[in-house]
Amino acid sequence: MLDDAKTVLDGETMHLSRAADGIATLVIETPGPMNTLSAAVHADLARAVAAIEQDDAIIGLLITSARDDFVVGADIGEFAELFAMDEAAIAARCRDMNDGFRALEDLRVPSVAAMPGMSLGGGLELAMCCDARVLSKTGRVGLPEVTLGVFPGLGGTVRAPRLAGCAPAIEMIVSGNPLTADKALAAGFVTETAASDEIIVQAEALLRSLFYSGDWQAMRARKVAPVENIDPSVFDAARKALRSGPHQPAASMAIDLIETSAQKQRSEAQEAECLAFAQVARTQAAASMTGMFFAQRAVNKAAKAAASGADAPDTAGVLGAGIMGGGIAYTLARNGVEVRMRDIAEKALDAADEEVDRLVAGEVKRGKLDDAKGADLKGRIAASTELAPVGEAKIVIEAVVERLDIKRSVITDLEQEVGADTVIASNTSSLRIDDIAAEMDRPERLVGMHFFNPVPRMPLVEIVRGLRSSDSAVARAVATALKMCKTPVVVADCPGFLVNRILVAYINAFTHLVSEGVDFRRIDRVMEEMGWPMGPALLQDVVGMDTGAHVIETISAGYPDRMIRDWNDAVVAMSDAGRLGQKSGSGFYAWSRDDSGRLCKEDDPEVDALIASIRQGGAPEVTDGEIEERMMLALVLEAIHALEDNAVGTPAELDMALIMGIGLPTHMGGALAWADWVGLPHIVEMSDRYKDKGPAYRATEELRQRARNGISYRGARS
């Protein structure tokens, strides 16, 4: 844009000016740190297009951004209002917004988008309205709407296939993954790439070339007509490659939509997109996954508040070099923390060192680390059988065996070695923090940091506040978790804390069904079809039956009024029989390794005899729907108990903890969000229907009041 440019429009979200040579430049700069598409942007865009149409001196339009990125997507803050509308209203809103984009695409002069940084979602849809696009070489483009349970609704499913072909368009939309500049250029999503400091100059040159050559008219005609040379096999291949199930329909709906609309003229294709978007926006997945976006923001905000006043440590200690301790040490070192690891056994330290080597080698192989950075990471972990080096750290994380007497002994000894302001954190999954602290001189310095296995991959850390834990100790633990790039959620010191107590209720429902004669394989199938990453039997095989039995018995004992297991527990029976799951080669399933060393699951006839010996009845007449109801109802009701017990601060934190900690399907949005969607009156009705199955299925009085008064937990549609 030339210095002598004349201002044509100065809007709330964009500025339009015209240079002496007739090139108009529209610079987008919305309120907030990044450019997003909002109602204000659509209004300003309509005004800008109208101004250009009325100014005969303008020969071309250049659209760019005043920020490091172009436009990073829609204003998700407006999604809640949109998704609350009925289908007809959503479709009407889409038509209105598409009319504005179509006016830009049909502008009487050529247009080029100069795209710095990221161009995502509605930002790419806006750029695709232009006749050509110049992307910075370091930039990326993508249509990630599927991660919110929907697909593009501003012409993305229409223009992407016409620019790049159906296969690349489907891949981008279904995966939700952004493309690098080189890949976007090769696919046809952008016209040219340029160095970041040259995109404006190069885009202006391209714009002039299009104006004088008239090539922009052919480019535009291609986007209005049906897609050329459609290969029908593309759609079948895309469907076969789908990983999302029926509970997350956006991807499959997008494939169907592109298959039909690619054969239509633009106007018909856009109408089809509006109608389909209105349908997908009303699904449970869309409501839940959009809700998760806001829940994650709320959880992050709560974590930052909890860490207020605490600095993340540069040095941390880890006691115990087992699987958990090694994973904690690796994750700390991976994020720049110097680690002092201690174990009483040299063999354990050697095993931890081997595990760190394996993890580093994996990251090097995947290109996440180079050899030098991998060596630096390993160099940040110093292992010793002596306790003294650990005492230098500002926080020490204890990760020894899950036995109260051992943890008390280890922490009592540790207290004599550490500084006055050192925080001690116990990585316990089922023991009370107050019980562990009973013999400490300064119990206020003890908190819980419950990591989930495998530590390097699992995002959640429960920060457990004991009755005597100080605010400063909790703050440092939260700051440490944030330093590790984890999501910390502060929870109360109660049996099982938050996630595991809810998981135990779910597993208790499973073993109750098995004791009644329901095949565990069928239960696994039903829950996996519901969207769980693995069924409850398979989960216990992965966790380890001895570990599972200990946790189930310990936590159930903490809630004797409702976790009454008056049936023969299959997990306990497996543990007693030495069938410990993957680690022993047999559990609910038989396990072996293939030629590549990968664990493989097979049916094991021997397990049926063991289960038959503990059954308290024959195979009942139970439907898949009843299995689903009993499993989910037990989980939801315990989640409600946890919330009412103040085990966690907010419903959003509870739901995100379950999603991150146990893999609750994202299309549910969490236990409470799922209950809201199903309808709290229906949850109460199910509770009454299954009251003969025990007190775990008894609705609380607060739940009944919410159901009567129409008060949801998360504000989701009921």
Short mmCIF file of C-alpha atoms in Angstrom, two decimals, residues 285-689:
data_model
loop_
_atom_site.label_atom_id
_atom_site.label_comp_id
_atom_site.label_asym_id
_atom_site.label_seq_id
_atom_site.Cartn_x
_atom_site.Cartn_y
_atom_site.Cartn_z
CA ALA A 285 -20.78 -33.75 19.26
CA ALA A 286 -20.95 -30.13 18.08
CA ALA A 287 -22.43 -28.90 21.35
CA SER A 288 -20.02 -30.94 23.46
CA MET A 289 -16.83 -30.27 21.52
CA THR A 290 -17.54 -26.56 21.32
CA GLY A 291 -18.27 -26.64 25.04
CA MET A 292 -14.92 -28.36 25.56
CA PHE A 293 -13.19 -25.40 23.94
CA PHE A 294 -14.63 -23.05 26.55
CA ALA A 295 -14.13 -25.58 29.34
CA GLN A 296 -10.45 -25.89 28.48
CA ARG A 297 -10.08 -22.12 28.58
CA ALA A 298 -11.79 -22.05 31.98
CA VAL A 299 -9.55 -24.83 33.29
CA ASN A 300 -6.42 -23.04 32.04
CA LYS A 301 -7.58 -19.82 33.69
CA ALA A 302 -8.23 -21.62 36.98
CA ALA A 303 -4.79 -23.22 36.85
CA LYS A 304 -3.05 -19.90 36.28
CA ALA A 305 -4.97 -18.43 39.20
CA ALA A 306 -4.02 -21.36 41.43
CA ALA A 307 -0.33 -20.90 40.49
CA SER A 308 -0.40 -17.17 41.24
CA GLY A 309 2.65 -16.04 43.15
CA ALA A 310 4.62 -19.26 42.57
CA ASP A 311 7.55 -19.70 40.25
CA ALA A 312 8.08 -22.95 38.38
CA PRO A 313 11.21 -24.66 39.74
CA ASP A 314 14.46 -24.87 37.78
CA THR A 315 15.39 -28.00 39.74
CA ALA A 316 13.08 -30.77 40.96
CA GLY A 317 13.62 -33.99 42.83
CA VAL A 318 11.99 -37.34 42.08
CA LEU A 319 11.94 -40.19 44.59
CA GLY A 320 11.40 -43.61 43.04
CA ALA A 321 12.69 -44.76 39.67
CA GLY A 322 9.79 -46.97 38.67
CA ILE A 323 7.55 -46.48 35.65
CA MET A 324 5.86 -43.41 37.13
CA GLY A 325 9.01 -41.89 38.60
CA GLY A 326 10.91 -42.36 35.37
CA GLY A 327 8.09 -40.81 33.36
CA ILE A 328 7.89 -37.84 35.72
CA ALA A 329 11.66 -37.28 35.55
CA TYR A 330 11.65 -37.49 31.76
CA THR A 331 8.76 -35.03 31.43
CA LEU A 332 10.41 -32.55 33.78
CA ALA A 333 13.69 -32.75 31.86
CA ARG A 334 11.86 -32.54 28.53
CA ASN A 335 10.61 -29.14 29.65
CA GLY A 336 13.94 -27.76 30.80
CA VAL A 337 13.94 -28.71 34.49
CA GLU A 338 17.07 -30.14 36.13
CA VAL A 339 16.09 -33.41 37.82
CA ARG A 340 17.64 -35.14 40.83
CA MET A 341 16.32 -38.72 40.86
CA ARG A 342 16.79 -41.02 43.81
CA ASP A 343 16.05 -44.70 44.36
CA ILE A 344 17.45 -47.11 46.93
CA ALA A 345 18.17 -49.70 44.20
CA GLU A 346 20.81 -49.23 41.50
CA LYS A 347 18.86 -51.66 39.34
CA ALA A 348 15.81 -49.39 39.42
CA LEU A 349 17.92 -46.38 38.44
CA ASP A 350 19.42 -48.34 35.55
CA ALA A 351 15.93 -49.31 34.40
CA ALA A 352 14.81 -45.67 34.59
CA ASP A 353 17.85 -44.64 32.56
CA GLU A 354 16.95 -47.21 29.91
CA GLU A 355 13.38 -45.91 29.82
CA VAL A 356 14.61 -42.34 29.33
CA ASP A 357 16.86 -43.57 26.50
CA ARG A 358 13.86 -45.27 24.89
CA LEU A 359 11.68 -42.18 25.15
CA VAL A 360 14.41 -39.91 23.75
CA ALA A 361 15.09 -42.32 20.88
CA GLY A 362 11.40 -42.30 20.02
CA GLU A 363 11.27 -38.51 19.90
CA VAL A 364 14.44 -38.38 17.78
CA LYS A 365 12.93 -40.91 15.38
CA ARG A 366 9.74 -38.85 15.07
CA GLY A 367 11.74 -35.68 14.46
CA LYS A 368 10.66 -34.04 17.72
CA LEU A 369 14.27 -33.90 18.97
CA ASP A 370 17.66 -34.03 17.30
CA ASP A 371 20.57 -35.99 18.75
CA ALA A 372 22.07 -32.96 20.47
CA LYS A 373 18.83 -31.95 22.18
CA GLY A 374 18.24 -35.56 23.16
CA ALA A 375 21.65 -35.69 24.80
CA ASP A 376 20.95 -32.40 26.60
CA LEU A 377 17.66 -33.81 27.90
CA LYS A 378 19.32 -36.92 29.30
CA GLY A 379 22.04 -34.77 30.81
CA ARG A 380 19.45 -32.93 32.88
CA ILE A 381 18.65 -36.10 34.86
CA ALA A 382 21.12 -36.99 37.62
CA ALA A 383 20.41 -40.31 39.36
CA SER A 384 21.68 -41.43 42.76
CA THR A 385 20.97 -43.86 45.57
CA GLU A 386 21.71 -41.06 48.02
CA LEU A 387 19.00 -38.79 49.36
CA ALA A 388 21.10 -35.65 49.89
CA PRO A 389 21.20 -34.39 46.24
CA VAL A 390 17.40 -34.39 46.11
CA GLY A 391 17.30 -31.96 49.01
CA GLU A 392 18.59 -29.15 46.78
CA ALA A 393 15.31 -29.00 44.87
CA LYS A 394 12.46 -26.55 45.51
CA ILE A 395 9.93 -29.34 44.91
CA VAL A 396 10.39 -33.07 45.35
CA ILE A 397 7.90 -35.51 43.84
CA GLU A 398 7.59 -38.83 45.64
CA ALA A 399 6.67 -41.74 43.36
CA VAL A 400 7.38 -44.86 45.42
CA VAL A 401 5.16 -47.90 45.85
CA GLU A 402 1.50 -47.25 46.75
CA ARG A 403 1.73 -48.28 50.41
CA LEU A 404 0.96 -45.88 53.22
CA ASP A 405 3.73 -47.10 55.56
CA ILE A 406 6.41 -46.83 52.87
CA LYS A 407 5.29 -43.39 51.70
CA ARG A 408 5.23 -42.11 55.30
CA SER A 409 8.72 -43.45 55.93
CA VAL A 410 10.18 -42.04 52.72
CA ILE A 411 8.63 -38.60 53.21
CA THR A 412 9.62 -38.43 56.89
CA ASP A 413 13.25 -39.10 55.93
CA LEU A 414 13.03 -36.64 53.05
CA GLU A 415 11.80 -33.87 55.34
CA GLN A 416 15.12 -33.92 57.19
CA GLU A 417 17.09 -33.35 53.97
CA VAL A 418 15.17 -30.60 52.19
CA GLY A 419 15.15 -26.86 52.68
CA ALA A 420 12.63 -25.01 54.80
CA ASP A 421 10.57 -23.90 51.80
CA THR A 422 10.79 -27.11 49.75
CA VAL A 423 7.42 -28.49 48.69
CA ILE A 424 6.92 -32.25 48.84
CA ALA A 425 4.42 -33.76 46.42
CA SER A 426 3.18 -37.34 46.59
CA ASN A 427 2.23 -39.08 43.36
CA THR A 428 -0.44 -41.19 44.99
CA SER A 429 -3.52 -42.47 43.19
CA SER A 430 -5.59 -43.70 46.12
CA LEU A 431 -3.99 -42.80 49.48
CA ARG A 432 -5.18 -39.73 51.38
CA ILE A 433 -2.70 -36.85 51.56
CA ASP A 434 -3.69 -36.16 55.16
CA ASP A 435 -2.93 -39.79 56.05
CA ILE A 436 0.48 -39.60 54.40
CA ALA A 437 1.23 -36.34 56.22
CA ALA A 438 0.27 -37.68 59.66
CA GLU A 439 3.86 -38.08 60.89
CA MET A 440 5.40 -35.03 59.17
CA ASP A 441 6.90 -32.14 61.09
CA ARG A 442 5.46 -29.67 58.60
CA PRO A 443 2.42 -31.23 56.92
CA GLU A 444 1.55 -27.91 55.28
CA ARG A 445 4.34 -28.47 52.74
CA LEU A 446 2.79 -31.72 51.45
CA VAL A 447 0.44 -31.82 48.44
CA GLY A 448 -0.58 -34.51 46.01
CA MET A 449 0.50 -34.58 42.36
CA HIS A 450 -1.38 -37.46 40.84
CA PHE A 451 0.04 -38.17 37.39
CA PHE A 452 -1.60 -40.53 34.94
CA ASN A 453 0.27 -43.26 33.10
CA PRO A 454 2.05 -42.96 30.70
CA VAL A 455 3.22 -39.65 32.16
CA PRO A 456 4.86 -38.23 29.00
CA ARG A 457 1.60 -38.56 27.05
CA MET A 458 -1.22 -38.04 29.54
CA PRO A 459 -2.10 -34.33 29.88
CA LEU A 460 -3.81 -34.31 33.29
CA VAL A 461 -2.29 -33.86 36.74
CA GLU A 462 -4.54 -33.80 39.81
CA ILE A 463 -3.14 -31.39 42.40
CA VAL A 464 -4.48 -32.70 45.70
CA ARG A 465 -4.99 -30.20 48.49
CA GLY A 466 -4.89 -31.80 51.93
CA LEU A 467 -6.62 -30.17 54.88
CA ARG A 468 -3.26 -28.81 56.04
CA SER A 469 -1.68 -28.12 52.63
CA SER A 470 -0.66 -24.48 52.37
CA ASP A 471 -1.72 -22.22 49.52
CA SER A 472 1.94 -21.69 48.61
CA ALA A 473 2.57 -25.44 48.38
CA VAL A 474 -0.45 -25.91 46.14
CA ALA A 475 0.64 -22.96 44.00
CA ARG A 476 4.13 -24.37 43.47
CA ALA A 477 2.75 -27.79 42.55
CA VAL A 478 0.40 -26.19 40.01
CA ALA A 479 3.25 -24.09 38.61
CA THR A 480 5.38 -27.24 38.30
CA ALA A 481 2.64 -29.04 36.39
CA LEU A 482 2.26 -26.07 34.05
CA LYS A 483 6.04 -26.05 33.53
CA MET A 484 5.70 -29.71 32.49
CA CYS A 485 3.10 -28.65 29.88
CA LYS A 486 0.38 -30.52 31.77
CA THR A 487 -3.13 -29.42 32.66
CA PRO A 488 -3.39 -29.23 36.46
CA VAL A 489 -6.75 -29.46 38.21
CA VAL A 490 -6.87 -28.79 41.95
CA VAL A 491 -8.94 -31.40 43.79
CA ALA A 492 -9.84 -32.19 47.38
CA ASP A 493 -8.20 -34.88 49.50
CA CYS A 494 -10.87 -37.57 49.45
CA PRO A 495 -10.72 -41.27 48.59
CA GLY A 496 -9.78 -41.52 44.91
CA PHE A 497 -9.62 -37.72 44.66
CA LEU A 498 -11.65 -36.93 41.51
CA VAL A 499 -10.94 -39.04 38.44
CA ASN A 500 -10.26 -42.40 40.04
CA ARG A 501 -13.30 -42.30 42.33
CA ILE A 502 -15.51 -41.75 39.29
CA LEU A 503 -13.64 -44.42 37.32
CA VAL A 504 -14.12 -46.91 40.16
CA ALA A 505 -17.88 -46.34 40.06
CA TYR A 506 -17.75 -47.12 36.33
CA ILE A 507 -15.66 -50.28 36.87
CA ASN A 508 -17.93 -51.38 39.70
CA ALA A 509 -20.87 -51.18 37.29
CA PHE A 510 -18.87 -53.33 34.89
CA THR A 511 -18.02 -56.06 37.40
CA HIS A 512 -21.63 -56.05 38.63
CA LEU A 513 -22.84 -56.75 35.09
CA VAL A 514 -20.23 -59.51 34.68
CA SER A 515 -21.32 -61.10 37.96
CA GLU A 516 -24.89 -61.18 36.63
CA GLY A 517 -23.76 -63.13 33.58
CA VAL A 518 -23.18 -60.44 30.93
CA ASP A 519 -20.21 -61.32 28.70
CA PHE A 520 -17.33 -58.91 29.33
CA ARG A 521 -16.53 -58.94 25.59
CA ARG A 522 -20.00 -57.64 24.87
CA ILE A 523 -19.62 -54.87 27.44
CA ASP A 524 -16.32 -53.87 25.84
CA ARG A 525 -17.96 -53.78 22.41
CA VAL A 526 -20.91 -51.68 23.60
CA MET A 527 -18.73 -49.08 25.31
CA GLU A 528 -16.26 -48.90 22.43
CA GLU A 529 -19.15 -48.38 20.03
CA MET A 530 -20.23 -45.55 22.31
CA GLY A 531 -16.86 -43.91 21.64
CA TRP A 532 -14.67 -45.06 24.53
CA PRO A 533 -11.07 -45.73 23.42
CA MET A 534 -11.26 -49.14 25.07
CA GLY A 535 -13.84 -51.13 26.96
CA PRO A 536 -13.63 -51.63 30.74
CA ALA A 537 -12.25 -55.19 30.55
CA LEU A 538 -9.50 -54.16 28.15
CA LEU A 539 -8.77 -51.14 30.35
CA GLN A 540 -8.20 -53.36 33.36
CA ASP A 541 -5.85 -55.56 31.33
CA VAL A 542 -3.83 -52.46 30.42
CA VAL A 543 -3.81 -51.02 33.97
CA GLY A 544 -2.94 -54.35 35.56
CA MET A 545 -5.38 -56.44 37.54
CA ASP A 546 -3.42 -56.24 40.80
CA THR A 547 -3.26 -52.45 40.56
CA GLY A 548 -6.91 -52.26 39.56
CA ALA A 549 -8.06 -54.53 42.39
CA HIS A 550 -6.13 -52.51 44.97
CA VAL A 551 -7.52 -49.19 43.74
CA ILE A 552 -11.08 -50.53 43.48
CA GLU A 553 -11.04 -51.99 47.00
CA THR A 554 -9.35 -48.92 48.55
CA ILE A 555 -11.61 -46.33 46.97
CA SER A 556 -14.81 -48.35 47.35
CA ALA A 557 -14.05 -48.66 51.06
CA GLY A 558 -13.93 -44.87 51.23
CA TYR A 559 -17.59 -44.59 50.16
CA PRO A 560 -19.30 -47.41 52.07
CA ASP A 561 -22.71 -45.80 51.78
CA ARG A 562 -22.94 -46.33 48.03
CA MET A 563 -19.93 -48.30 46.67
CA ILE A 564 -21.29 -51.52 48.10
CA ARG A 565 -19.83 -54.41 46.11
CA ASP A 566 -22.08 -57.26 47.25
CA TRP A 567 -21.12 -59.38 44.24
CA ASN A 568 -18.06 -61.38 43.23
CA ASP A 569 -15.68 -58.91 41.60
CA ALA A 570 -14.13 -60.24 38.39
CA VAL A 571 -11.12 -57.91 38.63
CA VAL A 572 -10.30 -59.16 42.13
CA ALA A 573 -10.80 -62.75 41.01
CA MET A 574 -8.42 -62.22 38.09
CA SER A 575 -5.81 -60.69 40.38
CA ASP A 576 -6.11 -63.56 42.88
CA ALA A 577 -5.66 -66.04 40.02
CA GLY A 578 -2.49 -64.32 38.81
CA ARG A 579 -4.15 -63.13 35.61
CA LEU A 580 -2.77 -59.59 35.81
CA GLY A 581 -3.43 -58.47 32.25
CA GLN A 582 -0.85 -57.43 29.69
CA LYS A 583 2.08 -57.64 32.10
CA SER A 584 1.45 -61.33 32.88
CA GLY A 585 0.23 -62.36 29.43
CA SER A 586 -3.31 -63.11 30.55
CA GLY A 587 -6.24 -61.24 32.03
CA PHE A 588 -9.67 -60.87 30.50
CA TYR A 589 -7.79 -61.49 27.25
CA ALA A 590 -4.64 -63.41 26.30
CA TRP A 591 -1.63 -61.32 25.32
CA SER A 592 1.40 -62.05 23.18
CA ARG A 593 3.87 -60.09 21.09
CA ASP A 594 4.10 -60.27 17.31
CA ASP A 595 7.32 -60.24 15.30
CA SER A 596 7.61 -56.47 15.71
CA GLY A 597 7.25 -56.69 19.49
CA ARG A 598 3.74 -55.22 19.53
CA LEU A 599 1.29 -56.59 22.09
CA CYS A 600 -1.62 -58.46 20.49
CA LYS A 601 -4.95 -59.34 22.12
CA GLU A 602 -6.74 -62.67 21.67
CA ASP A 603 -9.70 -64.40 23.27
CA ASP A 604 -8.72 -66.82 26.02
CA PRO A 605 -11.14 -69.73 26.67
CA GLU A 606 -9.64 -70.25 30.14
CA VAL A 607 -11.03 -66.94 31.36
CA ASP A 608 -14.62 -68.08 30.81
CA ALA A 609 -14.24 -70.87 33.36
CA LEU A 610 -12.92 -68.42 35.95
CA ILE A 611 -15.77 -65.98 35.36
CA ALA A 612 -18.32 -68.79 35.41
CA SER A 613 -17.11 -69.70 38.90
CA ILE A 614 -17.93 -66.24 40.27
CA ARG A 615 -21.22 -65.60 38.48
CA GLN A 616 -24.25 -65.15 40.64
CA GLY A 617 -26.75 -65.89 37.91
CA GLY A 618 -27.18 -66.99 34.32
CA ALA A 619 -26.92 -64.74 31.31
CA PRO A 620 -29.64 -62.11 31.82
CA GLU A 621 -31.87 -60.67 29.14
CA VAL A 622 -30.19 -57.30 28.92
CA THR A 623 -30.02 -55.07 25.87
CA ASP A 624 -26.98 -53.15 24.63
CA GLY A 625 -28.82 -49.98 25.56
CA GLU A 626 -29.24 -51.17 29.15
CA ILE A 627 -25.53 -51.99 29.37
CA GLU A 628 -24.72 -48.49 28.15
CA GLU A 629 -27.18 -46.93 30.59
CA ARG A 630 -25.91 -48.79 33.65
CA MET A 631 -22.27 -48.05 32.87
CA MET A 632 -22.79 -44.36 32.15
CA LEU A 633 -25.34 -43.77 34.90
CA ALA A 634 -22.97 -45.08 37.58
CA LEU A 635 -20.23 -42.79 36.27
CA VAL A 636 -22.47 -39.72 36.03
CA LEU A 637 -23.97 -40.14 39.49
CA GLU A 638 -20.54 -40.45 41.10
CA ALA A 639 -19.43 -37.36 39.17
CA ILE A 640 -22.41 -35.52 40.65
CA HIS A 641 -21.47 -36.74 44.13
CA ALA A 642 -17.92 -35.45 43.57
CA LEU A 643 -19.22 -32.05 42.53
CA GLU A 644 -21.59 -31.83 45.49
CA ASP A 645 -18.76 -32.91 47.82
CA ASN A 646 -16.62 -30.02 46.53
CA ALA A 647 -13.99 -32.48 45.36
CA VAL A 648 -13.38 -30.10 42.44
CA GLY A 649 -14.01 -26.42 41.88
CA THR A 650 -16.27 -26.34 38.83
CA PRO A 651 -18.27 -28.60 36.51
CA ALA A 652 -15.95 -27.64 33.65
CA GLU A 653 -12.88 -28.80 35.57
CA LEU A 654 -14.61 -32.07 36.42
CA ASP A 655 -15.56 -32.78 32.83
CA MET A 656 -12.17 -31.89 31.38
CA ALA A 657 -10.43 -34.02 34.00
CA LEU A 658 -12.45 -37.06 32.92
CA ILE A 659 -11.75 -36.45 29.25
CA MET A 660 -8.01 -36.02 29.83
CA GLY A 661 -7.65 -38.60 32.59
CA ILE A 662 -9.67 -41.62 31.46
CA GLY A 663 -10.49 -40.88 27.83
CA LEU A 664 -14.17 -40.11 28.25
CA PRO A 665 -15.33 -39.70 24.62
CA THR A 666 -15.00 -36.12 23.42
CA HIS A 667 -18.40 -36.17 21.75
CA MET A 668 -19.91 -36.35 25.26
CA GLY A 669 -18.06 -33.25 26.43
CA GLY A 670 -17.73 -34.75 29.91
CA ALA A 671 -19.96 -36.64 32.34
CA LEU A 672 -21.97 -33.58 33.34
CA ALA A 673 -22.24 -32.26 29.78
CA TRP A 674 -23.51 -35.70 28.70
CA ALA A 675 -26.08 -35.68 31.50
CA ASP A 676 -27.25 -32.23 30.41
CA TRP A 677 -27.57 -33.41 26.81
CA VAL A 678 -29.45 -36.60 27.70
CA GLY A 679 -31.63 -34.50 29.99
CA LEU A 680 -31.52 -34.45 33.77
CA PRO A 681 -35.13 -35.67 34.02
CA HIS A 682 -34.07 -38.73 32.02
CA ILE A 683 -31.06 -39.27 34.30
CA VAL A 684 -33.43 -39.26 37.28
CA GLU A 685 -35.81 -41.63 35.48
CA MET A 686 -32.94 -44.05 34.81
CA SER A 687 -31.85 -43.79 38.44
CA ASP A 688 -35.32 -44.79 39.60
CA ARG A 689 -35.48 -47.60 37.05
#
